[in-house]
CSV table of C-alpha atoms in Angstrom, one decimal:
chain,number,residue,atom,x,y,z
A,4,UNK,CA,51.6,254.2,100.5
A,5,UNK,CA,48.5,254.9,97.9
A,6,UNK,CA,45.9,256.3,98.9
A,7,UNK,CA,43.2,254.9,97.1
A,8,UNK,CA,39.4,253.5,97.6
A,9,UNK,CA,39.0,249.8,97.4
A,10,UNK,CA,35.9,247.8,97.4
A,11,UNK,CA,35.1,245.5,100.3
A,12,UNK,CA,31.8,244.0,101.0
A,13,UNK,CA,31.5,242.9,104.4
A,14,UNK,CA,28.9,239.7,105.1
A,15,UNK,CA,25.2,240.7,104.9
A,16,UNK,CA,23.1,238.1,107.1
A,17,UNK,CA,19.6,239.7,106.2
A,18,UNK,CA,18.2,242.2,104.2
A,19,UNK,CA,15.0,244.3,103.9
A,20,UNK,CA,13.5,246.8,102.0
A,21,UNK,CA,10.8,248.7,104.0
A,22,UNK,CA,10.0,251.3,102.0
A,23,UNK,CA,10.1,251.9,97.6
A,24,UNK,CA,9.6,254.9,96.3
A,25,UNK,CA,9.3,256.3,92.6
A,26,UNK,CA,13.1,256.4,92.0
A,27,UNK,CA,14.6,255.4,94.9
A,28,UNK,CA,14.0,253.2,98.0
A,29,UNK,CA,15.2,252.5,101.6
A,30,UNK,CA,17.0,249.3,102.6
A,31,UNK,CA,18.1,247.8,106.3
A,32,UNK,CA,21.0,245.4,105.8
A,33,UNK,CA,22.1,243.0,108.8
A,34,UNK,CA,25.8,243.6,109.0
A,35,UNK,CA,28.3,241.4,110.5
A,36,UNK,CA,31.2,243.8,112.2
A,37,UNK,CA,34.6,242.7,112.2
A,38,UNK,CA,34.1,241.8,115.9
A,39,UNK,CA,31.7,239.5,114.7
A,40,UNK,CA,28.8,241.1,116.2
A,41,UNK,CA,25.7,241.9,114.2
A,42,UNK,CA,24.3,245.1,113.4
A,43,UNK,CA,21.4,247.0,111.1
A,44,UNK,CA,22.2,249.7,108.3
A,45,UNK,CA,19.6,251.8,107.3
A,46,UNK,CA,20.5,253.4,103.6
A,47,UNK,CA,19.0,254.7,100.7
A,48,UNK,CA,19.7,253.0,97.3
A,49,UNK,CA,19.6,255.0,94.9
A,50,UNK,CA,20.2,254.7,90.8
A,51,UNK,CA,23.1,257.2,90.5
A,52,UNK,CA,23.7,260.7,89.0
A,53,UNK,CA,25.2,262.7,86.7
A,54,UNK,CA,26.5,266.2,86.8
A,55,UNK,CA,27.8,269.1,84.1
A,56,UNK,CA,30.3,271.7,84.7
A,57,UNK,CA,29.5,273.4,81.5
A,58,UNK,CA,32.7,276.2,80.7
A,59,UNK,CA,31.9,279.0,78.4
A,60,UNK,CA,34.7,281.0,76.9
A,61,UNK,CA,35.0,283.7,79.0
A,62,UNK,CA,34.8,281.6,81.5
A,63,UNK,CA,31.9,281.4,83.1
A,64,UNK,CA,30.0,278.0,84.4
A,65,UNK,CA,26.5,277.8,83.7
A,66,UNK,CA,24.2,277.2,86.9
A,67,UNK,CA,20.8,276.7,87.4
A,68,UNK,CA,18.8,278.1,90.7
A,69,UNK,CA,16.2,275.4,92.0
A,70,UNK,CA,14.4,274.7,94.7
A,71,UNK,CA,15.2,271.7,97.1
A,72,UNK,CA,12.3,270.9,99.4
A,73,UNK,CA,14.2,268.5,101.6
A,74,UNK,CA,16.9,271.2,102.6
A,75,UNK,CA,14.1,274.3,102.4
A,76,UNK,CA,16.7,276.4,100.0
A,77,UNK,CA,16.8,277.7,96.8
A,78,UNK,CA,20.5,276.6,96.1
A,79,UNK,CA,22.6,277.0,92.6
A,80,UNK,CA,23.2,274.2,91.1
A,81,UNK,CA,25.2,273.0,87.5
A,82,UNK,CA,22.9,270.5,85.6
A,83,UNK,CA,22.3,267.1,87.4
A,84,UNK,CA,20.3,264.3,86.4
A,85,UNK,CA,19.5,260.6,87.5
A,86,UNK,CA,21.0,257.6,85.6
A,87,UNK,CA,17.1,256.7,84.8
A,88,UNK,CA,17.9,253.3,83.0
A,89,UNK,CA,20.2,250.5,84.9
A,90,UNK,CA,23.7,250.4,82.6
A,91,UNK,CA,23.1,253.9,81.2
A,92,UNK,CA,25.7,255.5,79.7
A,93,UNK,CA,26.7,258.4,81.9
A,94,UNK,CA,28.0,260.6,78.8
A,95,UNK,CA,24.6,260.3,77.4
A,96,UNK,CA,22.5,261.3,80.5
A,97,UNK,CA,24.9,263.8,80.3
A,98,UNK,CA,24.1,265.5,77.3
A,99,UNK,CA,20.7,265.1,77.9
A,100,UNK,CA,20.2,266.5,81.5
A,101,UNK,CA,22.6,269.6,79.7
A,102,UNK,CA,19.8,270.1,77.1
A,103,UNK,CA,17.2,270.0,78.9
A,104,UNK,CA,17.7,271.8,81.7
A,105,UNK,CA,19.8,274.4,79.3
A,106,UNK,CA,18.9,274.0,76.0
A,107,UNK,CA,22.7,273.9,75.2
A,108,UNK,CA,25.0,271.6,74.0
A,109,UNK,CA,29.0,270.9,74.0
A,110,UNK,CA,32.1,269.7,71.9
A,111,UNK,CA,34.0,268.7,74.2
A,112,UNK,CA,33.2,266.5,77.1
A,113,UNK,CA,35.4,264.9,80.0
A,114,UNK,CA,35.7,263.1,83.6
A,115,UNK,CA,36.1,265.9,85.9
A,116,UNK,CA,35.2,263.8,89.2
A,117,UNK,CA,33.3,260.9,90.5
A,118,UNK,CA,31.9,260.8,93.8
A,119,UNK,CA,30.0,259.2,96.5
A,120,UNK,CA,27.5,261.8,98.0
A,121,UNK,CA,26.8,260.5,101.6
A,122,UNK,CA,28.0,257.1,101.9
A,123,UNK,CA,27.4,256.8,105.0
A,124,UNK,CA,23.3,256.9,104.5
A,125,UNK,CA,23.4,256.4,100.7
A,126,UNK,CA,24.8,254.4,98.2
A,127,UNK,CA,24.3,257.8,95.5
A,128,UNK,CA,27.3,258.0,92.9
A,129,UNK,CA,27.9,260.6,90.6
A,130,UNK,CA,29.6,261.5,87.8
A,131,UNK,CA,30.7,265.1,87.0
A,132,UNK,CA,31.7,265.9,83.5
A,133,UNK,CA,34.0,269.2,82.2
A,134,UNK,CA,31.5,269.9,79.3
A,135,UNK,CA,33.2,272.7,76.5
A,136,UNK,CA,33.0,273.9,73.3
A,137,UNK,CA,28.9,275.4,74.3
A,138,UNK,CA,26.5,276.4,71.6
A,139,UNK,CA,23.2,276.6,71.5
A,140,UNK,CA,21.2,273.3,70.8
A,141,UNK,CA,19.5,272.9,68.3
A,142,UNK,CA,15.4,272.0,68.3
A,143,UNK,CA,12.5,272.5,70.7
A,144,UNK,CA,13.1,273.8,74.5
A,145,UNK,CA,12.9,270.6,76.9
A,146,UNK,CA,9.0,270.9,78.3
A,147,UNK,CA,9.9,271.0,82.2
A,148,UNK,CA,7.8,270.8,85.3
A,149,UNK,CA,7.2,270.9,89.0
A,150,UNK,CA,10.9,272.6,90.4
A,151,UNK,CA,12.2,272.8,87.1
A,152,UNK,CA,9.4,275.5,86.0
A,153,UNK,CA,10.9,278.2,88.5
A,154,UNK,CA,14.4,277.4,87.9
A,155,UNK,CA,16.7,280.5,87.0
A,156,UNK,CA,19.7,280.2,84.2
A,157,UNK,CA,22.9,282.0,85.1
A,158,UNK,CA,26.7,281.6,83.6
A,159,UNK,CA,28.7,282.9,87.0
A,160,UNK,CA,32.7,283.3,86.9
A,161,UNK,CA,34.8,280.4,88.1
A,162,UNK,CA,36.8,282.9,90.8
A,163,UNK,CA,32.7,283.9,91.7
A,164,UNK,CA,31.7,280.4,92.5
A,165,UNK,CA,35.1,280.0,94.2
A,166,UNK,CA,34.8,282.9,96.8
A,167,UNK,CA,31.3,281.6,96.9
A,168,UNK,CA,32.1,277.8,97.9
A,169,UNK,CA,34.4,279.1,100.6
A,170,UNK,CA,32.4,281.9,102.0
A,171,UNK,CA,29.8,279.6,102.6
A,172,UNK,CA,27.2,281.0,100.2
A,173,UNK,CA,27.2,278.0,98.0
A,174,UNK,CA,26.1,274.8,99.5
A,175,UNK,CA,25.3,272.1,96.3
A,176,UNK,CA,27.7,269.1,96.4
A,177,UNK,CA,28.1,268.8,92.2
A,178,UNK,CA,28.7,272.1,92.5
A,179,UNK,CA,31.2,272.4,95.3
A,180,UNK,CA,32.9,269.4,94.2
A,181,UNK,CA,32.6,270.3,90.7
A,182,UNK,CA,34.1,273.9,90.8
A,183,UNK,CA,37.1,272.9,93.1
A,184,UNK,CA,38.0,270.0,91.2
A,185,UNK,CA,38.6,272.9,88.1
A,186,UNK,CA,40.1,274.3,89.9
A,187,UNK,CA,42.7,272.1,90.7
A,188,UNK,CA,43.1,270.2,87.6
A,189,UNK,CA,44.0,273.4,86.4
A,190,UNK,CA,46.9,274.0,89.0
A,191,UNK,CA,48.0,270.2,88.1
A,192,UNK,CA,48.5,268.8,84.7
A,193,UNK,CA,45.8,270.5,83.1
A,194,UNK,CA,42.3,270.2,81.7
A,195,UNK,CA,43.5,268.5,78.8
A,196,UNK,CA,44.7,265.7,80.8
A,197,UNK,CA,41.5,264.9,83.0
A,198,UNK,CA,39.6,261.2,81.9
A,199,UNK,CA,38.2,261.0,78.7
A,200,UNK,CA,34.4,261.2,78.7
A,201,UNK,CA,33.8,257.1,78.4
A,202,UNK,CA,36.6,256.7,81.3
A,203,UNK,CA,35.3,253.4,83.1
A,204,UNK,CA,33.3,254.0,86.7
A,205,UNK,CA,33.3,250.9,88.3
A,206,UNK,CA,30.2,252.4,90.7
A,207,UNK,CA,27.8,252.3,87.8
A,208,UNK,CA,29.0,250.2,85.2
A,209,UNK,CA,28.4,251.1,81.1
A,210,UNK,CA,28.8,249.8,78.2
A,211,UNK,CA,30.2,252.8,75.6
Protein backbone atom coordinates (compact mmCIF):
# COMPACT_ATOMS: atom_id res chain seq x y z
CA UNK A 1 0.00 0.00 0.00
CA UNK A 2 1.26 3.90 -0.58
CA UNK A 3 0.60 6.05 1.57
CA UNK A 4 0.06 9.11 -0.20
CA UNK A 5 -2.35 12.29 -0.39
CA UNK A 6 -4.66 12.44 -3.30
CA UNK A 7 -6.96 15.13 -4.35
CA UNK A 8 -10.70 14.66 -4.27
CA UNK A 9 -13.23 17.31 -4.44
CA UNK A 10 -16.44 16.36 -3.10
CA UNK A 11 -19.72 18.21 -4.77
CA UNK A 12 -20.22 21.79 -3.57
CA UNK A 13 -24.08 22.74 -3.84
CA UNK A 14 -23.51 26.49 -2.64
CA UNK A 15 -21.06 28.71 -1.69
CA UNK A 16 -20.54 31.98 0.20
CA UNK A 17 -18.13 34.30 1.23
CA UNK A 18 -19.20 36.29 4.30
CA UNK A 19 -16.46 37.94 5.26
CA UNK A 20 -12.91 39.47 2.96
CA UNK A 21 -10.29 40.71 4.50
CA UNK A 22 -6.94 42.44 3.35
CA UNK A 23 -5.19 39.07 2.53
CA UNK A 24 -7.33 36.58 3.29
CA UNK A 25 -11.16 35.80 3.59
CA UNK A 26 -13.71 33.41 5.13
CA UNK A 27 -15.86 31.06 3.00
CA UNK A 28 -19.06 28.60 3.87
CA UNK A 29 -19.30 25.88 1.28
CA UNK A 30 -22.49 23.60 1.09
CA UNK A 31 -21.10 20.05 1.09
CA UNK A 32 -22.66 17.09 -0.04
CA UNK A 33 -21.44 13.92 2.44
CA UNK A 34 -21.03 10.65 1.02
CA UNK A 35 -24.32 9.78 2.65
CA UNK A 36 -25.76 12.23 0.58
CA UNK A 37 -26.70 14.54 3.17
CA UNK A 38 -25.85 18.20 3.09
CA UNK A 39 -23.65 20.10 5.23
CA UNK A 40 -21.84 23.74 5.78
CA UNK A 41 -17.93 24.23 5.99
CA UNK A 42 -16.73 27.26 7.38
CA UNK A 43 -12.87 27.87 6.19
CA UNK A 44 -10.44 30.38 5.63
CA UNK A 45 -8.90 30.75 2.13
CA UNK A 46 -5.96 31.84 2.21
CA UNK A 47 -3.10 32.73 -0.70
CA UNK A 48 -0.42 30.38 0.61
CA UNK A 49 3.04 30.67 2.33
CA UNK A 50 6.49 30.25 2.14
CA UNK A 51 9.02 29.27 4.76
CA UNK A 52 13.19 29.34 5.15
CA UNK A 53 15.24 26.98 7.11
CA UNK A 54 18.30 29.08 6.58
CA UNK A 55 21.58 26.62 7.74
CA UNK A 56 24.80 28.44 8.59
CA UNK A 57 27.96 26.49 8.76
CA UNK A 58 28.30 25.73 12.10
CA UNK A 59 25.19 24.85 12.09
CA UNK A 60 23.00 27.02 13.36
CA UNK A 61 19.32 28.00 11.80
CA UNK A 62 18.47 31.50 11.78
CA UNK A 63 15.16 32.41 13.67
CA UNK A 64 13.34 35.37 14.09
CA UNK A 65 11.26 36.21 17.47
CA UNK A 66 7.79 37.90 16.71
CA UNK A 67 4.87 38.65 18.07
CA UNK A 68 1.54 36.77 17.06
CA UNK A 69 -1.54 38.54 18.38
CA UNK A 70 -3.97 35.76 17.58
CA UNK A 71 -2.11 33.16 19.88
CA UNK A 72 -0.93 36.16 22.61
CA UNK A 73 2.97 34.75 22.29
CA UNK A 74 6.06 35.92 21.30
CA UNK A 75 7.06 32.58 19.45
CA UNK A 76 10.48 31.93 17.31
CA UNK A 77 9.99 31.65 14.11
CA UNK A 78 12.32 30.94 10.62
CA UNK A 79 11.41 33.50 7.86
CA UNK A 80 7.83 33.12 6.44
CA UNK A 81 6.10 35.05 4.05
CA UNK A 82 2.73 35.07 1.98
CA UNK A 83 2.66 34.10 -1.77
CA UNK A 84 1.39 37.86 -2.39
CA UNK A 85 0.78 37.53 -6.22
CA UNK A 86 -1.54 34.39 -7.57
CA UNK A 87 1.17 31.93 -9.60
CA UNK A 88 4.16 33.32 -7.65
CA UNK A 89 7.06 31.58 -7.75
CA UNK A 90 7.66 30.17 -4.30
CA UNK A 91 11.65 30.24 -4.73
CA UNK A 92 11.35 33.82 -5.30
CA UNK A 93 9.02 34.78 -2.30
CA UNK A 94 11.55 32.85 -0.89
CA UNK A 95 14.51 34.83 -1.32
CA UNK A 96 12.69 37.78 -0.73
CA UNK A 97 10.93 37.04 2.65
CA UNK A 98 14.90 35.80 3.57
CA UNK A 99 16.11 39.29 2.77
CA UNK A 100 13.97 41.10 4.25
CA UNK A 101 13.25 39.81 7.28
CA UNK A 102 17.27 38.99 7.44
CA UNK A 103 19.02 40.91 5.28
CA UNK A 104 20.77 37.64 4.16
CA UNK A 105 20.96 35.70 1.23
CA UNK A 106 21.86 31.92 0.09
CA UNK A 107 23.55 29.65 -2.62
CA UNK A 108 22.00 26.96 -2.26
CA UNK A 109 18.26 26.50 -2.06
CA UNK A 110 15.92 23.26 -1.85
CA UNK A 111 12.38 21.64 -1.05
CA UNK A 112 12.63 20.67 2.48
CA UNK A 113 8.70 20.11 2.98
CA UNK A 114 5.28 21.13 1.90
CA UNK A 115 2.45 21.31 4.07
CA UNK A 116 -1.07 22.05 4.78
CA UNK A 117 -1.31 23.99 8.15
CA UNK A 118 -4.85 23.33 9.41
CA UNK A 119 -6.86 21.81 6.76
CA UNK A 120 -9.44 21.23 8.64
CA UNK A 121 -10.34 25.18 9.00
CA UNK A 122 -8.02 26.41 6.25
CA UNK A 123 -7.05 25.80 2.95
CA UNK A 124 -3.13 27.49 3.99
CA UNK A 125 -0.16 25.69 2.10
CA UNK A 126 3.29 26.18 2.59
CA UNK A 127 6.39 25.63 1.24
CA UNK A 128 9.55 25.23 3.38
CA UNK A 129 12.86 25.58 1.73
CA UNK A 130 16.60 24.21 3.01
CA UNK A 131 18.26 27.62 2.24
CA UNK A 132 22.52 27.31 2.40
CA UNK A 133 25.54 28.66 1.37
CA UNK A 134 24.42 32.32 3.73
CA UNK A 135 26.14 35.61 3.21
CA UNK A 136 25.29 38.66 3.88
CA UNK A 137 23.06 40.50 1.21
CA UNK A 138 23.95 42.96 -0.39
CA UNK A 139 22.12 46.66 -0.44
CA UNK A 140 19.74 48.62 1.89
CA UNK A 141 18.06 46.83 5.09
CA UNK A 142 14.32 45.88 4.17
CA UNK A 143 12.25 49.05 5.90
CA UNK A 144 9.88 46.80 8.20
CA UNK A 145 6.85 47.67 10.24
CA UNK A 146 4.07 46.97 12.75
CA UNK A 147 5.38 43.18 14.31
CA UNK A 148 8.35 43.13 12.25
CA UNK A 149 9.83 46.43 14.07
CA UNK A 150 10.27 44.38 17.45
CA UNK A 151 11.33 41.21 16.00
CA UNK A 152 14.69 39.68 17.44
CA UNK A 153 17.40 37.81 14.98
CA UNK A 154 19.00 34.72 16.39
CA UNK A 155 21.07 31.64 14.67
CA UNK A 156 20.14 28.73 17.41
CA UNK A 157 21.75 25.12 16.98
CA UNK A 158 19.79 22.41 15.18
CA UNK A 159 20.11 19.88 18.49
CA UNK A 160 18.76 23.42 20.52
CA UNK A 161 15.70 23.80 18.41
CA UNK A 162 15.32 19.94 18.58
CA UNK A 163 15.20 19.61 22.56
CA UNK A 164 13.21 22.71 22.10
CA UNK A 165 10.34 21.30 19.63
CA UNK A 166 9.98 18.31 21.95
CA UNK A 167 10.10 19.97 25.34
CA UNK A 168 7.40 21.97 24.35
CA UNK A 169 9.13 25.37 24.32
CA UNK A 170 8.80 25.86 20.70
CA UNK A 171 5.39 26.02 19.30
CA UNK A 172 5.60 27.66 15.34
CA UNK A 173 4.44 25.09 12.69
CA UNK A 174 7.37 26.16 9.90
CA UNK A 175 9.44 25.77 12.47
CA UNK A 176 8.50 22.49 14.04
CA UNK A 177 7.90 21.07 10.80
CA UNK A 178 10.86 22.63 9.39
CA UNK A 179 13.58 21.57 12.00
CA UNK A 180 12.23 17.88 12.13
CA UNK A 181 12.09 17.37 8.64
CA UNK A 182 16.24 18.22 8.83
CA UNK A 183 16.42 16.27 10.80
CA UNK A 184 15.27 13.42 9.18
CA UNK A 185 16.39 13.90 5.73
CA UNK A 186 19.53 13.83 7.34
CA UNK A 187 19.10 10.28 8.92
CA UNK A 188 17.65 9.21 5.34
CA UNK A 189 19.30 9.79 2.02
CA UNK A 190 20.62 13.03 2.80
CA UNK A 191 20.32 16.79 2.23
CA UNK A 192 21.73 16.50 -1.05
CA UNK A 193 18.85 14.40 -2.18
CA UNK A 194 15.82 16.58 -0.97
CA UNK A 195 13.64 18.36 -4.13
CA UNK A 196 15.31 20.77 -6.04
CA UNK A 197 14.19 24.32 -5.31
CA UNK A 198 11.60 24.63 -8.57
CA UNK A 199 10.18 20.99 -7.55
CA UNK A 200 6.47 21.28 -8.79
CA UNK A 201 3.63 21.89 -5.84
CA UNK A 202 0.52 21.08 -7.19
CA UNK A 203 -1.16 23.24 -4.07
CA UNK A 204 -0.03 26.50 -5.59
CA UNK A 205 0.91 26.04 -8.97
CA UNK A 206 4.15 28.17 -10.69
CA UNK A 207 5.51 28.69 -13.61
CA UNK A 208 9.68 28.56 -13.03
Amino acid sequence: MTIKDTPEVWEIRATETPFTGNKTSVRTDDVVMPDGTVVHRDYQVHPGSVAVLALDEADRVLVLRQYRHPVRHKLWEIPAGLLDVPGENPLHAAQRELYEEAHVKAEDWRVLTDVYTTPGGCDEAVRIFLARGLSEAEGERFEVEHEEADMELARVPVEELVRGVLAGELHNNCLVVGVLSLVAARAGDGLDALRPAQAPWPARPFEA
